[in-house]
PDB file of C-alpha atoms in Angstrom:
ATOM      1  CA  TYR A   1      -0.022   0.167  -0.289  1.00  0.00           C
ATOM      2  CA  LEU A   2       1.812   3.292  -0.762  1.00  0.00           C
ATOM      3  CA  LYS A   3      -0.769   6.108  -0.977  1.00  0.00           C
ATOM      4  CA  LYS A   4       1.276   8.667  -2.880  1.00  0.00           C
ATOM      5  CA  LEU A   5       0.705   6.326  -6.391  1.00  0.00           C
ATOM      6  CA  SER A   6      -2.964   7.557  -6.028  1.00  0.00           C
ATOM      7  CA  LYS A   7      -0.724  10.521  -6.521  1.00  0.00           C
ATOM      8  CA  TYR A   8       0.661   9.772  -9.956  1.00  0.00           C
ATOM      9  CA  GLY A   9      -3.363   7.993 -11.399  1.00  0.00           C
ATOM     10  CA  PHE A  10      -1.912   4.076 -10.378  1.00  0.00           C
ATOM     11  CA  ASP A  11      -3.892   2.012  -7.507  1.00  0.00           C
ATOM     12  CA  GLU A  12      -2.583   2.392  -4.097  1.00  0.00           C
ATOM     13  CA  LEU A  13      -3.029  -1.037  -3.658  1.00  0.00           C
ATOM     14  CA  PRO A  14      -2.123  -3.030  -7.291  1.00  0.00           C
ATOM     15  CA  ILE A  15      -4.945  -4.652  -7.747  1.00  0.00           C
ATOM     16  CA  TRP A  16      -5.906  -6.699 -10.748  1.00  0.00           C
ATOM     17  CA  ARG A  17      -7.506  -5.759 -13.423  1.00  0.00           C
ATOM     18  CA  ASP A  18      -8.810  -7.244 -17.239  1.00  0.00           C
ATOM     19  CA  GLU A  19      -6.474  -5.485 -19.134  1.00  0.00           C
ATOM     20  CA  TYR A  20      -3.547  -6.675 -16.978  1.00  0.00           C
ATOM     21  CA  ASP A  21      -4.634 -10.386 -18.746  1.00  0.00           C
ATOM     22  CA  PHE A  22      -2.514 -10.924 -21.973  1.00  0.00           C
ATOM     23  CA  LYS A  23      -3.378 -11.648 -25.720  1.00  0.00           C
ATOM     24  CA  VAL A  24      -1.696 -12.664 -28.530  1.00  0.00           C
ATOM     25  CA  HIS A  25      -2.731 -12.854 -31.678  1.00  0.00           C
ATOM     26  CA  LYS A  26      -3.229 -16.379 -33.327  1.00  0.00           C
ATOM     27  CA  ASP A  27       0.135 -16.468 -35.144  1.00  0.00           C
ATOM     28  CA  LYS A  28       2.038 -14.987 -32.392  1.00  0.00           C
ATOM     29  CA  PHE A  29       3.144 -16.216 -28.614  1.00  0.00           C
ATOM     30  CA  ARG A  30       4.454 -14.239 -25.950  1.00  0.00           C
ATOM     31  CA  LEU A  31       8.380 -14.114 -25.209  1.00  0.00           C
ATOM     32  CA  LEU A  32       9.407 -15.300 -21.588  1.00  0.00           C
ATOM     33  CA  THR A  33      12.872 -15.541 -20.778  1.00  0.00           C
ATOM     34  CA  GLY A  34      14.804 -16.400 -18.113  1.00  0.00           C
ATOM     35  CA  ARG A  35      17.730 -18.134 -17.200  1.00  0.00           C
ATOM     36  CA  TYR A  36      18.803 -21.855 -16.689  1.00  0.00           C
ATOM     37  CA  VAL A  37      19.098 -23.000 -12.637  1.00  0.00           C
ATOM     38  CA  ALA A  38      22.513 -24.082 -13.361  1.00  0.00           C
ATOM     39  CA  PHE A  39      23.664 -20.112 -14.793  1.00  0.00           C
ATOM     40  CA  THR A  40      23.412 -17.067 -12.474  1.00  0.00           C
ATOM     41  CA  GLN A  41      24.267 -14.016 -14.913  1.00  0.00           C
ATOM     42  CA  SER A  42      25.299 -13.750 -18.859  1.00  0.00           C
ATOM     43  CA  ALA A  43      28.862 -14.183 -17.495  1.00  0.00           C
ATOM     44  CA  THR A  44      28.026 -18.296 -16.500  1.00  0.00           C
ATOM     45  CA  THR A  45      27.065 -19.026 -19.542  1.00  0.00           C
ATOM     46  CA  ASN A  46      30.610 -19.310 -20.329  1.00  0.00           C
ATOM     47  CA  ASN A  47      32.155 -21.164 -17.534  1.00  0.00           C
ATOM     48  CA  SER A  48      32.971 -24.429 -19.388  1.00  0.00           C
ATOM     49  CA  MET A  49      32.416 -26.790 -16.524  1.00  0.00           C
ATOM     50  CA  LEU A  50      28.569 -25.427 -16.091  1.00  0.00           C
ATOM     51  CA  ARG A  51      28.501 -26.115 -20.138  1.00  0.00           C
ATOM     52  CA  ASP A  52      29.055 -29.115 -19.968  1.00  0.00           C
ATOM     53  CA  LEU A  53      25.425 -29.505 -18.143  1.00  0.00           C
ATOM     54  CA  ILE A  54      23.770 -27.067 -20.395  1.00  0.00           C
ATOM     55  CA  PRO A  55      25.858 -26.510 -24.163  1.00  0.00           C
ATOM     56  CA  THR A  56      23.353 -24.387 -25.586  1.00  0.00           C
ATOM     57  CA  ASN A  57      20.035 -22.448 -24.974  1.00  0.00           C
ATOM     58  CA  HIS A  58      16.706 -23.932 -27.057  1.00  0.00           C
ATOM     59  CA  ILE A  59      12.865 -21.774 -27.139  1.00  0.00           C
ATOM     60  CA  TRP A  60      10.475 -23.964 -25.515  1.00  0.00           C
ATOM     61  CA  ILE A  61       7.631 -24.434 -27.347  1.00  0.00           C
ATOM     62  CA  ASN A  62       4.263 -25.636 -26.761  1.00  0.00           C
ATOM     63  CA  ASP A  63       4.604 -29.420 -28.027  1.00  0.00           C
ATOM     64  CA  LYS A  64       1.051 -29.996 -28.857  1.00  0.00           C
ATOM     65  CA  VAL A  65       1.932 -26.335 -31.517  1.00  0.00           C
ATOM     66  CA  ALA A  66       4.874 -27.439 -32.047  1.00  0.00           C
ATOM     67  CA  TYR A  67       3.191 -30.486 -34.206  1.00  0.00           C
ATOM     68  CA  ASP A  68       0.706 -28.797 -35.641  1.00  0.00           C
ATOM     69  CA  LEU A  69       3.945 -26.538 -37.133  1.00  0.00           C
ATOM     70  CA  ASN A  70       5.667 -29.659 -37.947  1.00  0.00           C
ATOM     71  CA  ILE A  71       8.914 -28.494 -35.420  1.00  0.00           C
ATOM     72  CA  LYS A  72      10.400 -31.429 -33.486  1.00  0.00           C
ATOM     73  CA  LYS A  73      13.431 -31.020 -31.192  1.00  0.00           C
ATOM     74  CA  GLY A  74      16.491 -29.531 -32.516  1.00  0.00           C
ATOM     75  CA  ASP A  75      15.285 -27.413 -35.230  1.00  0.00           C
ATOM     76  CA  ILE A  76      15.976 -25.038 -36.276  1.00  0.00           C
ATOM     77  CA  VAL A  77      13.270 -21.972 -36.078  1.00  0.00           C
ATOM     78  CA  GLU A  78      13.446 -18.169 -36.674  1.00  0.00           C
ATOM     79  CA  VAL A  79      11.642 -16.304 -34.215  1.00  0.00           C
ATOM     80  CA  SER A  80      11.024 -12.868 -34.870  1.00  0.00           C
ATOM     81  CA  SER A  81       9.335  -9.499 -33.274  1.00  0.00           C
ATOM     82  CA  ALA A  82       8.714  -5.831 -34.686  1.00  0.00           C
ATOM     83  CA  VAL A  83      12.539  -5.432 -33.648  1.00  0.00           C
ATOM     84  CA  GLY A  84      14.835  -8.543 -34.820  1.00  0.00           C
ATOM     85  CA  THR A  85      15.116 -11.208 -35.591  1.00  0.00           C
ATOM     86  CA  ILE A  86      17.070 -14.546 -34.303  1.00  0.00           C
ATOM     87  CA  LYS A  87      17.912 -18.397 -35.236  1.00  0.00           C
ATOM     88  CA  ILE A  88      17.565 -21.091 -32.412  1.00  0.00           C
ATOM     89  CA  LYS A  89      17.192 -24.559 -32.104  1.00  0.00           C
ATOM     90  CA  ALA A  90      13.389 -25.753 -30.948  1.00  0.00           C
ATOM     91  CA  TYR A  91      12.433 -27.553 -27.532  1.00  0.00           C
ATOM     92  CA  PRO A  92       8.497 -28.748 -27.169  1.00  0.00           C
ATOM     93  CA  THR A  93       7.315 -29.658 -24.228  1.00  0.00           C
ATOM     94  CA  ASN A  94       4.179 -29.693 -22.567  1.00  0.00           C
ATOM     95  CA  LYS A  95       5.661 -27.710 -19.389  1.00  0.00           C
ATOM     96  CA  ILE A  96       5.089 -23.868 -21.298  1.00  0.00           C
ATOM     97  CA  HIS A  97       1.500 -22.455 -22.067  1.00  0.00           C
ATOM     98  CA  PRO A  98       0.220 -22.813 -26.107  1.00  0.00           C
ATOM     99  CA  GLN A  99       0.465 -18.510 -26.364  1.00  0.00           C
ATOM    100  CA  ALA A 100       4.068 -18.247 -24.950  1.00  0.00           C
ATOM    101  CA  VAL A 101       7.776 -19.285 -25.793  1.00  0.00           C
ATOM    102  CA  TRP A 102      10.688 -19.288 -23.682  1.00  0.00           C
ATOM    103  CA  PHE A 103      14.100 -19.487 -23.987  1.00  0.00           C
ATOM    104  CA  ALA A 104      17.044 -18.867 -21.184  1.00  0.00           C
ATOM    105  CA  HIS A 105      19.017 -15.335 -21.637  1.00  0.00           C
ATOM    106  CA  GLY A 106      23.069 -15.244 -21.192  1.00  0.00           C
ATOM    107  CA  PHE A 107      24.251 -16.320 -24.781  1.00  0.00           C
ATOM    108  CA  ASN A 108      25.833 -15.231 -27.860  1.00  0.00           C
ATOM    109  CA  SER A 109      26.150 -11.858 -25.987  1.00  0.00           C
ATOM    110  CA  ASN A 110      29.187 -10.851 -26.246  1.00  0.00           C
ATOM    111  CA  PRO A 111      32.074 -11.825 -28.540  1.00  0.00           C
ATOM    112  CA  SER A 112      34.860 -11.259 -25.498  1.00  0.00           C
ATOM    113  CA  MET A 113      32.969 -14.494 -23.617  1.00  0.00           C
ATOM    114  CA  THR A 114      34.261 -17.021 -25.852  1.00  0.00           C
ATOM    115  CA  ASN A 115      32.475 -19.809 -24.802  1.00  0.00           C
ATOM    116  CA  SER A 116      29.180 -18.680 -25.459  1.00  0.00           C
ATOM    117  CA  TYR A 117      29.606 -16.434 -28.372  1.00  0.00           C
ATOM    118  CA  GLN A 118      27.487 -17.892 -31.290  1.00  0.00           C
ATOM    119  CA  ASN A 119      26.395 -19.818 -29.488  1.00  0.00           C
ATOM    120  CA  GLY A 120      22.585 -20.099 -28.917  1.00  0.00           C
ATOM    121  CA  ALA A 121      20.135 -17.232 -29.475  1.00  0.00           C
ATOM    122  CA  ASN A 122      20.559 -13.512 -27.407  1.00  0.00           C
ATOM    123  CA  ASP A 123      16.906 -12.575 -26.571  1.00  0.00           C
ATOM    124  CA  ASN A 124      17.544  -8.862 -26.108  1.00  0.00           C
ATOM    125  CA  GLU A 125      18.172  -8.713 -30.103  1.00  0.00           C
ATOM    126  CA  ILE A 126      14.072  -9.306 -29.681  1.00  0.00           C
ATOM    127  CA  ILE A 127      12.815  -7.799 -26.805  1.00  0.00           C
ATOM    128  CA  GLU A 128      11.034  -4.964 -27.457  1.00  0.00           C
ATOM    129  CA  ASP A 129      12.341  -1.586 -25.049  1.00  0.00           C
ATOM    130  CA  ARG A 130       8.927  -1.200 -22.834  1.00  0.00           C
ATOM    131  CA  PHE A 131       9.242  -0.207 -19.415  1.00  0.00           C
ATOM    132  CA  GLU A 132       7.131  -0.498 -15.931  1.00  0.00           C
ATOM    133  CA  LYS A 133       4.640   2.400 -15.749  1.00  0.00           C
ATOM    134  CA  ILE A 134       4.935   3.002 -12.146  1.00  0.00           C
ATOM    135  CA  TYR A 135       9.073   1.979 -11.403  1.00  0.00           C
ATOM    136  CA  GLY A 136      10.284   2.236 -14.523  1.00  0.00           C
ATOM    137  CA  CYS A 137      11.824  -0.608 -14.934  1.00  0.00           C
ATOM    138  CA  ALA A 138      12.112  -2.782 -17.993  1.00  0.00           C
ATOM    139  CA  SER A 139       9.385  -4.819 -18.735  1.00  0.00           C
ATOM    140  CA  MET A 140      10.868  -7.769 -20.280  1.00  0.00           C
ATOM    141  CA  HIS A 141       7.811  -9.932 -20.785  1.00  0.00           C
ATOM    142  CA  HIS A 142       5.716  -7.690 -23.340  1.00  0.00           C
ATOM    143  CA  THR A 143       7.419  -8.910 -26.299  1.00  0.00           C
ATOM    144  CA  ASP A 144       5.320 -10.717 -28.756  1.00  0.00           C
ATOM    145  CA  VAL A 145       7.046 -13.163 -31.609  1.00  0.00           C
ATOM    146  CA  SER A 146       6.334 -14.971 -34.750  1.00  0.00           C
ATOM    147  CA  ILE A 147       7.970 -18.440 -35.209  1.00  0.00           C
ATOM    148  CA  SER A 148       8.727 -20.355 -38.078  1.00  0.00           C
ATOM    149  CA  LYS A 149      10.814 -23.761 -38.742  1.00  0.00           C
ATOM    150  CA  MET A 150      14.168 -23.026 -41.248  1.00  0.00           C
ATOM    151  CA  LEU A 151      14.265 -25.169 -43.890  1.00  0.00           C
TER     152      LEU A 151
END
């Protein structure tokens, strides 16, 4: 509860509003990013011993959606947003919502990280620049993407 939020047009105590529920076009997916449990920050993707556990990142896509798109595990897919396009290996799974995709942050991001550069995909290349309205921090889970299998 923050009384001064009302001064700026926000709820003093955050409440759920229907407009917070995301909706994506039927041919798009909401992009989510995160980290594999073995990695802490981007630089740890360069650690050779950790990369023995997880050598690269894959994009998680709902297995039923992947089946409909003829995408199999390990297939290279093109993921495009309003700001960019990347290529990444697919990982069909029932662990992700049909309207969302996920892949780990920290791969292919910095040429000085010789083990992880040009390995996997960099989420920063496709995330749109959006900011949370109250605190001004980056809203990294508001990008919609399209996916197509590379031939």
